[in-house]
Coordinates of N, CA and C in Angstrom, one line a residue:
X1 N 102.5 164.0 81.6 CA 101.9 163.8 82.9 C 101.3 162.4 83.2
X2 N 100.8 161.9 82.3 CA 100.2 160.8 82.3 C 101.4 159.3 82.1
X3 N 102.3 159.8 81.3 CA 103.3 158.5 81.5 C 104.5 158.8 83.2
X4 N 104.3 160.5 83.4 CA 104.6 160.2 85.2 C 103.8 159.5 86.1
X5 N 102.3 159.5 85.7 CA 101.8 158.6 86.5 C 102.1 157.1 86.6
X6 N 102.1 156.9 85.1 CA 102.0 155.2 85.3 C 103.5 154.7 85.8
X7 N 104.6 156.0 85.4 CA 105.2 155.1 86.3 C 105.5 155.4 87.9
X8 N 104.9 156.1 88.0 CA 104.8 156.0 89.4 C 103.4 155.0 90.5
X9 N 102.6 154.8 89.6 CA 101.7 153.5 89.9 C 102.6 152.4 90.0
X10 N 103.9 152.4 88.5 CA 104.7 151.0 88.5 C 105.3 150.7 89.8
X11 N 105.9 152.2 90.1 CA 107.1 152.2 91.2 C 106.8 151.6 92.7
X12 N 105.9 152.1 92.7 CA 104.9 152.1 93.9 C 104.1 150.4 94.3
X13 N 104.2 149.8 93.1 CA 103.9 148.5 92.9 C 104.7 147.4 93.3
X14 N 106.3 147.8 93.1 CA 107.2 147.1 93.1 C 107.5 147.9 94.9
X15 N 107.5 148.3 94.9 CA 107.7 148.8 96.4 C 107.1 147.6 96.8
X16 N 105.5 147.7 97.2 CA 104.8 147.1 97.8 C 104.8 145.7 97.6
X17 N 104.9 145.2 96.5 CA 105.6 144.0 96.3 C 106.8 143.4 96.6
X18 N 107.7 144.2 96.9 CA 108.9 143.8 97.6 C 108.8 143.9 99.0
X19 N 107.4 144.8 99.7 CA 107.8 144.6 101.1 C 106.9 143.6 101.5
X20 N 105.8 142.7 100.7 CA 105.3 141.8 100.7 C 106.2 140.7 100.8
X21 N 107.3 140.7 99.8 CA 108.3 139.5 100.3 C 108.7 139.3 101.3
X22 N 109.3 140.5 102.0 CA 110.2 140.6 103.1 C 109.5 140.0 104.1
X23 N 108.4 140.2 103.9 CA 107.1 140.1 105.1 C 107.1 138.5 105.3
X24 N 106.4 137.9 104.2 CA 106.1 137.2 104.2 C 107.7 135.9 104.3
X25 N 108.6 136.7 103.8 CA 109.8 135.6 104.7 C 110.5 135.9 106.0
X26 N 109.8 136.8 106.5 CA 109.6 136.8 107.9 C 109.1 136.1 108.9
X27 N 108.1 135.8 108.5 CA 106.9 134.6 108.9 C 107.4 133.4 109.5
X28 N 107.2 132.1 110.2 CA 107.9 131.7 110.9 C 106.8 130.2 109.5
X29 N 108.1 129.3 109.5 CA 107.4 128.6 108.6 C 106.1 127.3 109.0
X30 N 105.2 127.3 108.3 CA 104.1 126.2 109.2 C 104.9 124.5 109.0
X31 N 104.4 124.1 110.3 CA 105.1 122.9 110.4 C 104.0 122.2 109.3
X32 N 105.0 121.1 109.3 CA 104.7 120.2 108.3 C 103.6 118.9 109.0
X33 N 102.8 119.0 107.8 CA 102.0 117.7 108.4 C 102.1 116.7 108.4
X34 N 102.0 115.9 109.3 CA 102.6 114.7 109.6 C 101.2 113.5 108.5
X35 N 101.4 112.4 108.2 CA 100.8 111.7 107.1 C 100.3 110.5 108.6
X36 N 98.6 111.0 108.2 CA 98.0 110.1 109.4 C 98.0 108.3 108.5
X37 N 98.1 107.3 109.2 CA 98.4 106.1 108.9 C 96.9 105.4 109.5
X38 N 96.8 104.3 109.2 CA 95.5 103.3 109.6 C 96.0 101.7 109.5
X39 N 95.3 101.2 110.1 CA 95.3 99.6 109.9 C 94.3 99.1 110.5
X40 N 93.7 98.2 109.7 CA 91.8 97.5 110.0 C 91.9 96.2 110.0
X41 N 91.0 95.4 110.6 CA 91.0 94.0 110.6 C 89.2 94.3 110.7
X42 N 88.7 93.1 109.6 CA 87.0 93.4 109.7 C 86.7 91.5 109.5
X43 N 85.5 91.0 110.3 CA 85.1 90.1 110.1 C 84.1 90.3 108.6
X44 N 83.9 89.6 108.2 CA 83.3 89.4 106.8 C 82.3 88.4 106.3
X45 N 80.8 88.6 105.7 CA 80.2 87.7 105.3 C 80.1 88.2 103.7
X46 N 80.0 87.0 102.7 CA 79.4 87.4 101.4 C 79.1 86.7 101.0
X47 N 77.7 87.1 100.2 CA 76.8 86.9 99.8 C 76.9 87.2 97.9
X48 N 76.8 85.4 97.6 CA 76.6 85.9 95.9 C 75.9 86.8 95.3
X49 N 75.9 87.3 94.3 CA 74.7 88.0 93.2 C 75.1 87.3 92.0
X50 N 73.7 87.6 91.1 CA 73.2 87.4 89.8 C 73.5 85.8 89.7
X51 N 74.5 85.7 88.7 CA 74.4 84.2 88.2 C 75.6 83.5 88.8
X52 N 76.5 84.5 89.6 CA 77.4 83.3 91.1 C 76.3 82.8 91.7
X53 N 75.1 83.6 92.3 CA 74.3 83.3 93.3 C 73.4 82.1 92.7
X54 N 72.9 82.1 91.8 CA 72.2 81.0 90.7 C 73.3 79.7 90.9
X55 N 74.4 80.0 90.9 CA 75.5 78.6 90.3 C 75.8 78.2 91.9
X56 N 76.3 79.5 92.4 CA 77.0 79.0 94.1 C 76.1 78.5 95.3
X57 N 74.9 79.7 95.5 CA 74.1 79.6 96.4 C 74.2 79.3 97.2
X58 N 75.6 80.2 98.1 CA 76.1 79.5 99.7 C 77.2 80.7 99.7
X59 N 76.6 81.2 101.0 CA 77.3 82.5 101.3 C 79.0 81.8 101.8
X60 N 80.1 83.2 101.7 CA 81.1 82.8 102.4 C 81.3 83.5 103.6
X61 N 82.3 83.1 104.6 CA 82.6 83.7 106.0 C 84.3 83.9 105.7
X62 N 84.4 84.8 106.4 CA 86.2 85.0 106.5 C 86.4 86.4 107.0
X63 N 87.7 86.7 106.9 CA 88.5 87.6 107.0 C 89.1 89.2 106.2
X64 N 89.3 90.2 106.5 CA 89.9 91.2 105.8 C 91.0 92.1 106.6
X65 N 91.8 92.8 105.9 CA 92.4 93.4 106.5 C 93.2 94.3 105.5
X66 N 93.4 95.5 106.3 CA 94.0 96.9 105.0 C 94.7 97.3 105.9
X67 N 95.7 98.6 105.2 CA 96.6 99.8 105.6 C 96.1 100.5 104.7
X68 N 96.3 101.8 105.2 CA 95.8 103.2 104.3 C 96.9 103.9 105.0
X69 N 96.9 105.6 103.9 CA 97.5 106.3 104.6 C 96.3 107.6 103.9
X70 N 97.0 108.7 104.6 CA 95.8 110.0 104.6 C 96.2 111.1 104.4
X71 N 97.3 111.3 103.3 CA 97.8 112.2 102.9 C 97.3 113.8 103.4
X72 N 95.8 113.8 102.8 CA 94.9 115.1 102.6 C 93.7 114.6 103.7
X73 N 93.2 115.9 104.0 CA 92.2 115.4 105.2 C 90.8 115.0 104.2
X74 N 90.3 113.9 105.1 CA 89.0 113.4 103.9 C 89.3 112.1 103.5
X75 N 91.1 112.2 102.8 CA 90.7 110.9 101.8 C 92.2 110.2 102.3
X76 N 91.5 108.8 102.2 CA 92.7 107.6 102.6 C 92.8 107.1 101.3
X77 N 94.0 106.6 101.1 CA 94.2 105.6 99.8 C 95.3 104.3 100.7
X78 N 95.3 102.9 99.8 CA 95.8 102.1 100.7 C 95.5 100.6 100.0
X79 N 95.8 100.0 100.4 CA 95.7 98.1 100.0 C 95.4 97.3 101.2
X80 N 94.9 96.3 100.6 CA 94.2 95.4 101.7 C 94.1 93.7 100.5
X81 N 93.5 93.5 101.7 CA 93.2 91.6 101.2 C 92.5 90.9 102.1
X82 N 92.0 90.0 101.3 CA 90.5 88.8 102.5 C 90.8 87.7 102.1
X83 N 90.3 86.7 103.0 CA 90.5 85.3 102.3 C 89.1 84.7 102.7
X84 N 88.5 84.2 102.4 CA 86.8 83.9 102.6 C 87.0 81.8 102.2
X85 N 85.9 81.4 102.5 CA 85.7 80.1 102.8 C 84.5 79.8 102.2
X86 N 83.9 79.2 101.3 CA 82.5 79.2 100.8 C 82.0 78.0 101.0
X87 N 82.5 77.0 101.4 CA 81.9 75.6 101.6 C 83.3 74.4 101.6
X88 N 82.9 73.3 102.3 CA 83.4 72.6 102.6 C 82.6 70.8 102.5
X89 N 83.8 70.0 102.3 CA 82.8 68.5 102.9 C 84.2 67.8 103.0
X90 N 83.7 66.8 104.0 CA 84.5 65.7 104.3 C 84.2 64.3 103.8
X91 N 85.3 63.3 103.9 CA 84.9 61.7 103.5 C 85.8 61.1 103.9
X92 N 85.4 60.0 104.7 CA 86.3 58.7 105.5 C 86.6 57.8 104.5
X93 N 87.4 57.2 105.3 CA 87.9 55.8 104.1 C 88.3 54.6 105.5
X94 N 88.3 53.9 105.1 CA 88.9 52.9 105.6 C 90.2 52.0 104.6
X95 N 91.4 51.5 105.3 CA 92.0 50.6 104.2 C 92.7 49.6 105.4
X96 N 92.6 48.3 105.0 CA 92.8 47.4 105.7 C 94.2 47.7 106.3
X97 N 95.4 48.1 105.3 CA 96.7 48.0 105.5 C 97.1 49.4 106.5
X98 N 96.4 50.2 106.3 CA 96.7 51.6 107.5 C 95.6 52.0 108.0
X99 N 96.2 53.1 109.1 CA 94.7 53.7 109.8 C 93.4 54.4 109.2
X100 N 92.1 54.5 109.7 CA 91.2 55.4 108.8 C 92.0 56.7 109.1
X101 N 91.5 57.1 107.7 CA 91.7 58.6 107.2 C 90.4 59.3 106.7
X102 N 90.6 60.8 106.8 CA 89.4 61.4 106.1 C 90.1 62.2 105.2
X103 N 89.4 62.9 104.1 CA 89.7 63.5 103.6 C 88.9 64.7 103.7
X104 N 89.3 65.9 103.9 CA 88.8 66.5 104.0 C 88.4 68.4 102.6
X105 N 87.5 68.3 102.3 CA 87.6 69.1 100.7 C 87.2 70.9 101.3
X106 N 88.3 71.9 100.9 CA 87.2 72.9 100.8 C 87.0 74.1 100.0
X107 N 86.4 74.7 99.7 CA 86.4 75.9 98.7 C 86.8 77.5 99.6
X108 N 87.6 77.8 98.8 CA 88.1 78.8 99.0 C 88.3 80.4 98.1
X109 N 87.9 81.6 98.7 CA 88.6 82.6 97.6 C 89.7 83.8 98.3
X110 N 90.8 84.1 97.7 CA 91.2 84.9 98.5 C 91.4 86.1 97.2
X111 N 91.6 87.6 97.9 CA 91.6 88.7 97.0 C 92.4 90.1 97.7
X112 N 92.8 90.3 96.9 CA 93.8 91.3 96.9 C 93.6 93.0 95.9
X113 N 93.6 94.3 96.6 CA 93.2 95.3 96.0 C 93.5 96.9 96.3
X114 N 93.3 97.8 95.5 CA 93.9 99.2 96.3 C 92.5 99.8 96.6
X115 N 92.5 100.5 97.0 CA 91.4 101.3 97.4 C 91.4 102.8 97.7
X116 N 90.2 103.5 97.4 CA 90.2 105.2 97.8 C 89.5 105.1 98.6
X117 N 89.4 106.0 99.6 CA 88.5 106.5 100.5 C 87.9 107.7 100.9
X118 N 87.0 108.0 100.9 CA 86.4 109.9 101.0 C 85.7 109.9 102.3
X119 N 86.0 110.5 103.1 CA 85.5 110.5 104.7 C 85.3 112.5 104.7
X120 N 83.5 112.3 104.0 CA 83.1 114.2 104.1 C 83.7 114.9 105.8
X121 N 83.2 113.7 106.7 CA 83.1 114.1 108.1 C 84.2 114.2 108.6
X122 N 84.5 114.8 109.8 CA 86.1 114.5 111.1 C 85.2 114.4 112.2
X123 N 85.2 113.8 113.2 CA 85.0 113.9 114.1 C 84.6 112.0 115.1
X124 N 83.3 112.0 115.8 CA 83.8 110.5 116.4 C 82.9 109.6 115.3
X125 N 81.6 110.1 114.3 CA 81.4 109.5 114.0 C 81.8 110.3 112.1
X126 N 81.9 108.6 111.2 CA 82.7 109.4 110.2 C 82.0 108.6 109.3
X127 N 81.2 108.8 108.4 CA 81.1 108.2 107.1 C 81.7 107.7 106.2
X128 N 81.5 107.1 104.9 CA 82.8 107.0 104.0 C 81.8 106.4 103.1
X129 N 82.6 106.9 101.7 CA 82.5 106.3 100.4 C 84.2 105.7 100.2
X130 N 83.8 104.5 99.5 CA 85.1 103.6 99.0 C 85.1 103.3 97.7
X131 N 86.2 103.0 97.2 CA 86.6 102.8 95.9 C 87.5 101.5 95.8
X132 N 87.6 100.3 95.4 CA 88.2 99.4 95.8 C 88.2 98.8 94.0
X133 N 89.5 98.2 93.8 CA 90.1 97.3 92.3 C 90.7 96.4 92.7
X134 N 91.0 94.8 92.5 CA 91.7 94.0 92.7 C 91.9 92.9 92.2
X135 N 92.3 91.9 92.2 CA 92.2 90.2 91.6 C 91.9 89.3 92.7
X136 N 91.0 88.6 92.2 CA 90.8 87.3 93.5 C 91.1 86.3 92.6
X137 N 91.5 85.1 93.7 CA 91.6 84.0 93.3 C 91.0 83.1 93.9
X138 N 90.4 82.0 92.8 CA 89.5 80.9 93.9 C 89.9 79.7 93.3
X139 N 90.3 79.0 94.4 CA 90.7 77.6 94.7 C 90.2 76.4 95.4
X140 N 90.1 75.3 95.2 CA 89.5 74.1 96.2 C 91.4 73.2 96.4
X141 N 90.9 73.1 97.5 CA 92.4 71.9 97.7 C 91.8 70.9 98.8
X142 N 92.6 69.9 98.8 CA 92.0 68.8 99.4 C 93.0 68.2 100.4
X143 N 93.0 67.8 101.9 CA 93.8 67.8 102.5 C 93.6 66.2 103.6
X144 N 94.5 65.0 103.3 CA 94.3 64.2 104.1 C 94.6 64.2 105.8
X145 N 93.7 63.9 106.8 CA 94.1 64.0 108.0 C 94.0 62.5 109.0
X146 N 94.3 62.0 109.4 CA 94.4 61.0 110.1 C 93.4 60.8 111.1
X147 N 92.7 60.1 111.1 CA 91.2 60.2 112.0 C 91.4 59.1 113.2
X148 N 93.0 59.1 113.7 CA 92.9 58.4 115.3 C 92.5 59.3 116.4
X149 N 92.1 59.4 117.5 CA 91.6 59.9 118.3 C 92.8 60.6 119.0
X150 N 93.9 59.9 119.2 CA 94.9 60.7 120.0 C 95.8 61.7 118.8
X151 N 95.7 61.5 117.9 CA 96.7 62.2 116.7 C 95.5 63.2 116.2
X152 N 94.3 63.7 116.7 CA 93.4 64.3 116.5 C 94.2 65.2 115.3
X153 N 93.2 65.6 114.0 CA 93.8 66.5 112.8 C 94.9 66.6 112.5
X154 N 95.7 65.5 112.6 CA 97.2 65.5 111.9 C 96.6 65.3 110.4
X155 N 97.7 67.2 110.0 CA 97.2 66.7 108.3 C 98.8 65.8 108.0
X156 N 98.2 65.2 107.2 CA 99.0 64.1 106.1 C 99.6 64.3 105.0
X157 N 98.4 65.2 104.4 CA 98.9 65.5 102.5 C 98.1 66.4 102.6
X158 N 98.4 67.4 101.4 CA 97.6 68.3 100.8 C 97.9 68.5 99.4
X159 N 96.5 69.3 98.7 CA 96.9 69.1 97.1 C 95.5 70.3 96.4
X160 N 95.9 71.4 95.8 CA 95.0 72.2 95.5 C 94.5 71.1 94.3
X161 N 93.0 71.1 94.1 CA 92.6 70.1 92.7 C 92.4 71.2 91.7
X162 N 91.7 72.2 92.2 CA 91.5 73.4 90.9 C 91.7 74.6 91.4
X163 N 92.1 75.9 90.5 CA 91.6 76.8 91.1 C 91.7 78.1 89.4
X164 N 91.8 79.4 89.7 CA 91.4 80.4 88.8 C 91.6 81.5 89.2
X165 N 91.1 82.6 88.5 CA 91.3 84.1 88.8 C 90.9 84.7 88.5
X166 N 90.0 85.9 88.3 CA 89.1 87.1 88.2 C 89.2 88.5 88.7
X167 N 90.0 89.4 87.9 CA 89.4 90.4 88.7 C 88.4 91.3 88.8
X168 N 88.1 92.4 90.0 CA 87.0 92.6 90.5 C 87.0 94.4 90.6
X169 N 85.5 94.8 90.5 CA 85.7 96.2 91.0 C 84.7 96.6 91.8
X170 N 84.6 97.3 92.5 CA 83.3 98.1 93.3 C 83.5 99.0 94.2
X171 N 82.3 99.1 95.0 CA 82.2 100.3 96.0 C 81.9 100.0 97.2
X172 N 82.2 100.8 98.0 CA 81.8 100.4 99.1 C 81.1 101.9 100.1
X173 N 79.9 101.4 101.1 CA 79.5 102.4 101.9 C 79.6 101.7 103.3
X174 N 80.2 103.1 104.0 CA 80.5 102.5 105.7 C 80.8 104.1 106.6
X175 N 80.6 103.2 107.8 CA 80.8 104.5 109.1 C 81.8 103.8 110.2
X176 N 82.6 105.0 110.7 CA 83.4 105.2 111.4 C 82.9 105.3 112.8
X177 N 83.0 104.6 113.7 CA 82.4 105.3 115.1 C 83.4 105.3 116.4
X178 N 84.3 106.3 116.7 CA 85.1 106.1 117.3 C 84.8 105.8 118.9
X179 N 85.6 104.7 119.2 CA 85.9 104.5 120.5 C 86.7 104.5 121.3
X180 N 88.2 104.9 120.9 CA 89.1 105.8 121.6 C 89.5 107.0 120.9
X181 N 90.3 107.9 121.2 CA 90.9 108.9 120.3 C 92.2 109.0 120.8
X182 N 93.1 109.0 119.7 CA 94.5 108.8 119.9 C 95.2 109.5 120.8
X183 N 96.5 109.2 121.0 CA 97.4 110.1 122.3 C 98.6 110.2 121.1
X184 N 99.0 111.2 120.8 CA 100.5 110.7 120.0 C 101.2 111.2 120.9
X185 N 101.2 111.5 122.4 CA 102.2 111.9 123.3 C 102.4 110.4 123.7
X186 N 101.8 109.8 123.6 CA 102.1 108.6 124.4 C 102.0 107.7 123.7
X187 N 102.1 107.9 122.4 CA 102.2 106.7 121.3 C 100.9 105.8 121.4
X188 N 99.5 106.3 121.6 CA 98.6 105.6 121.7 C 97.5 105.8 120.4
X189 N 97.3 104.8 120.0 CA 96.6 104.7 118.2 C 95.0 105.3 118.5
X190 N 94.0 106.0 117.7 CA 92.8 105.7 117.8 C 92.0 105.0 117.5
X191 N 91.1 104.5 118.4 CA 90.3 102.8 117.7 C 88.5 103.2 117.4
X192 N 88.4 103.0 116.0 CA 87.2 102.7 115.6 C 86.6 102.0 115.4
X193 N 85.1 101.6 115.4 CA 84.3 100.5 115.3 C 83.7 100.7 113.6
X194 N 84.5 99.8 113.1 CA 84.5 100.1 111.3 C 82.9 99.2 110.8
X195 N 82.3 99.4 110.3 CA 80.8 98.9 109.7 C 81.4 98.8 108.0
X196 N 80.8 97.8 107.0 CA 80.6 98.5 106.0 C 79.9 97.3 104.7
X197 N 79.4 98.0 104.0 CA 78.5 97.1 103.1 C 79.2 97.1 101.7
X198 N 79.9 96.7 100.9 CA 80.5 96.2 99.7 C 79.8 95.6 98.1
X199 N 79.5 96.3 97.4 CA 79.1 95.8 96.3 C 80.3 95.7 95.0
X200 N 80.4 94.6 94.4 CA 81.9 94.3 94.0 C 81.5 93.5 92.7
X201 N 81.6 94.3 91.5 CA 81.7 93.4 90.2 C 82.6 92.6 89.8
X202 N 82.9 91.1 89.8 CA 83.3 90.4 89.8 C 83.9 89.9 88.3
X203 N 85.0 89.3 87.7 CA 85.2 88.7 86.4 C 84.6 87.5 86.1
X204 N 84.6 86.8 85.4 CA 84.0 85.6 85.2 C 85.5 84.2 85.5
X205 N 85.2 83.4 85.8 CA 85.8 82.5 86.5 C 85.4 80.8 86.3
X206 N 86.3 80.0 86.4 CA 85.7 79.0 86.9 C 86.0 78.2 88.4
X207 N 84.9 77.2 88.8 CA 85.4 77.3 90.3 C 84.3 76.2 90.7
X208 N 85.0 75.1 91.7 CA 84.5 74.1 92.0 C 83.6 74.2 93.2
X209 N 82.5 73.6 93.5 CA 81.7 73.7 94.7 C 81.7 72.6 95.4
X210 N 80.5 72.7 96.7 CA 80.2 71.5 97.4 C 79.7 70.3 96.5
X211 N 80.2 68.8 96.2 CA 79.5 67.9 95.5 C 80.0 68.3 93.9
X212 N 80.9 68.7 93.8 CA 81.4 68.8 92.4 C 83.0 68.0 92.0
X213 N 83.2 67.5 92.7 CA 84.1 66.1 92.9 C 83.8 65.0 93.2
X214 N 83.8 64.2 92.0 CA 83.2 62.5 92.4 C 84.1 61.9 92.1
X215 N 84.4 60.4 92.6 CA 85.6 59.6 92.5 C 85.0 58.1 91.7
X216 N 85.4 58.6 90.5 CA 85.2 57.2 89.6 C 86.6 56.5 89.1
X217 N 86.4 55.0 89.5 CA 87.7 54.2 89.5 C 88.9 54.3 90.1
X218 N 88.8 55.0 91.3 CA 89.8 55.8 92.3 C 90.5 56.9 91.4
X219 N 89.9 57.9 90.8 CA 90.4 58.8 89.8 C 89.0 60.0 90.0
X220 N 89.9 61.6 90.7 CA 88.9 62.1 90.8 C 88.2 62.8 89.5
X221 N 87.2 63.2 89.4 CA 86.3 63.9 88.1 C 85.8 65.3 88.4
X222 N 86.2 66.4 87.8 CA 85.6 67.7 88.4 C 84.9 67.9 87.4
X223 N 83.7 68.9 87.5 CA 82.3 69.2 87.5 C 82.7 70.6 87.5
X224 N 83.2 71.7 86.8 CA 83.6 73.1 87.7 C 82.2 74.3 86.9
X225 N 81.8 74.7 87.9 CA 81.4 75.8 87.3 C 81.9 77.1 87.1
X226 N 80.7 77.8 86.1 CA 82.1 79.4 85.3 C 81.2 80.2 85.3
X227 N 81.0 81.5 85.9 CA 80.1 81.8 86.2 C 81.3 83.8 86.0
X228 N 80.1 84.9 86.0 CA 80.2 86.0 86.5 C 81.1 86.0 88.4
X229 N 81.8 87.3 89.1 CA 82.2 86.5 90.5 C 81.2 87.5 91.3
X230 N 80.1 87.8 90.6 CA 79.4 89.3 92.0 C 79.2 89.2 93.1
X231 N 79.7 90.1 94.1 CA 79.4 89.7 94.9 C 78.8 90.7 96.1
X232 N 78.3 90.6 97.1 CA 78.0 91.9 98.3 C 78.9 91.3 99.8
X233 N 79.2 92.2 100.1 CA 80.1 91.8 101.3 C 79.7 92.6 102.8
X234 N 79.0 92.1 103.6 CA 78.9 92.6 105.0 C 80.2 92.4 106.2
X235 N 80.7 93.7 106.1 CA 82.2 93.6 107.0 C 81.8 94.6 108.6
X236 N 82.3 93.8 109.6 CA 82.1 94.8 110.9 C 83.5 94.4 111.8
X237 N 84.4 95.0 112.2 CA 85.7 95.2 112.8 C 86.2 96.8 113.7
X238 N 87.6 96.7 113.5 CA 88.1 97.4 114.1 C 89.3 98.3 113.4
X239 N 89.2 99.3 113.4 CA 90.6 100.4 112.9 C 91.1 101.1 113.8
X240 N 92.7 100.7 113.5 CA 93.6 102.0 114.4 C 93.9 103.0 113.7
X241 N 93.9 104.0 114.2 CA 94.6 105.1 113.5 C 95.9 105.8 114.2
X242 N 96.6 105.8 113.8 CA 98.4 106.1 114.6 C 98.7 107.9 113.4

């Protein structure tokens, strides 16, 4: 009695399980999700820490810009890159046999990186935690320009004198505030007003500053400092989202 039950519990199981299949490939299949895309452009200030900020002590200005994509809802992953400007100086010359010229010096870093993104929120305004790895590179190059009035900035020559490489890790906190919302009927992107604050552990490096090139016996002399690269980065721009 008891082994007609169980198999009729079996029987009864596979029944129900087989009309579970049928069912369920009946079902009309869910479309597929399409992979939301981004692209940002952010103005940029940064600001040394610890012992860059001791050695450099001169914020930089510049540029950034990323693609992400957004597989899962929440999180972007994606690469980007900036190129930032930390200081600069000029110097005239005169020579009896050609026109004055200046030379003009400047310091530069540029960096390159992948990134995660966690966005808890959906909606017009969006928070975010970031995750960012990359290599920067920092370089000075020096570039002759012709200082006649009508030939205004014709460069002449150029010549990187030093430069290096470090890479970098950190985080980042920022918000999303949207100012359009997309149309994909009409092929139209959504645009956000991107905010965000950057703290970024740097490698150690070496790297020339303002006043760290002197010219003894027409032969120039670098001075470079080597320093930790930390840094904090204030970024405010724009993101599409297609």
């Amino acid at each position: 009695m008891q082994n007609q039950r169980i198999k009729l519990m079996q029987r009864n199981s596979i029944v129900l399980m087989a009309l579970a299949l049928i069912t369920l490939s009946t079902l009309p299949a869910a479309p597929a999700r399409a992979v939301e895309q981004e692209g940002g452009v952010r103005l940029m200030v940064g600001v040394p820490r610890g012992e860059f900020d001791d050695s450099l002590d001169n914020e930089s200005f510049g540029v950034e810009l990323h693609y992400g994509v957004r597989p899962a809802t929440g999180w972007t992953f994606g690469v980007g890159g900036n190129i930032m400007s930390y200081g600069s100086e000029s110097r005239r010359y005169s020579h009896p046999l050609v026109d004055d010229y200046e030379i003009e010096t400047s310091n530069n870093m540029a960096a390159g990186f992948l990134f995660a993104q966690w966005r808890p929120l959906q909606g017009a305004v969006q928070p975010y935690l970031e995750a960012r790895a990359g290599l920067r590179y920092l370089w000075t190059e020096s570039k002759i320009k012709d200082d006649d009035w009508w030939d205004w900035d014709e460069e002449v020559a150029r010549k990187t004198n030093f430069d290096d490489s470090a890479t970098f890790y950190g985080g980042s906190v920022g918000m999303l505030i949207q100012l359009k919302d997309s149309d994909q009927g009409r092929k139209q992107p959504g645009v956000f007003l991107d905010a965000k604050v950057s703290l970024v552990q740097g490698g150690e490096a070496e790297y020339l500053a303002e006043g760290d090139i002197e010219i003894v016996n027409d032969r120039p002399v670098f001075e470079p400092r080597k320093s930790n690269t930390d840094m904090t980065t204030y970024q405010l721009g724009v993101v599409l989202t297609f």
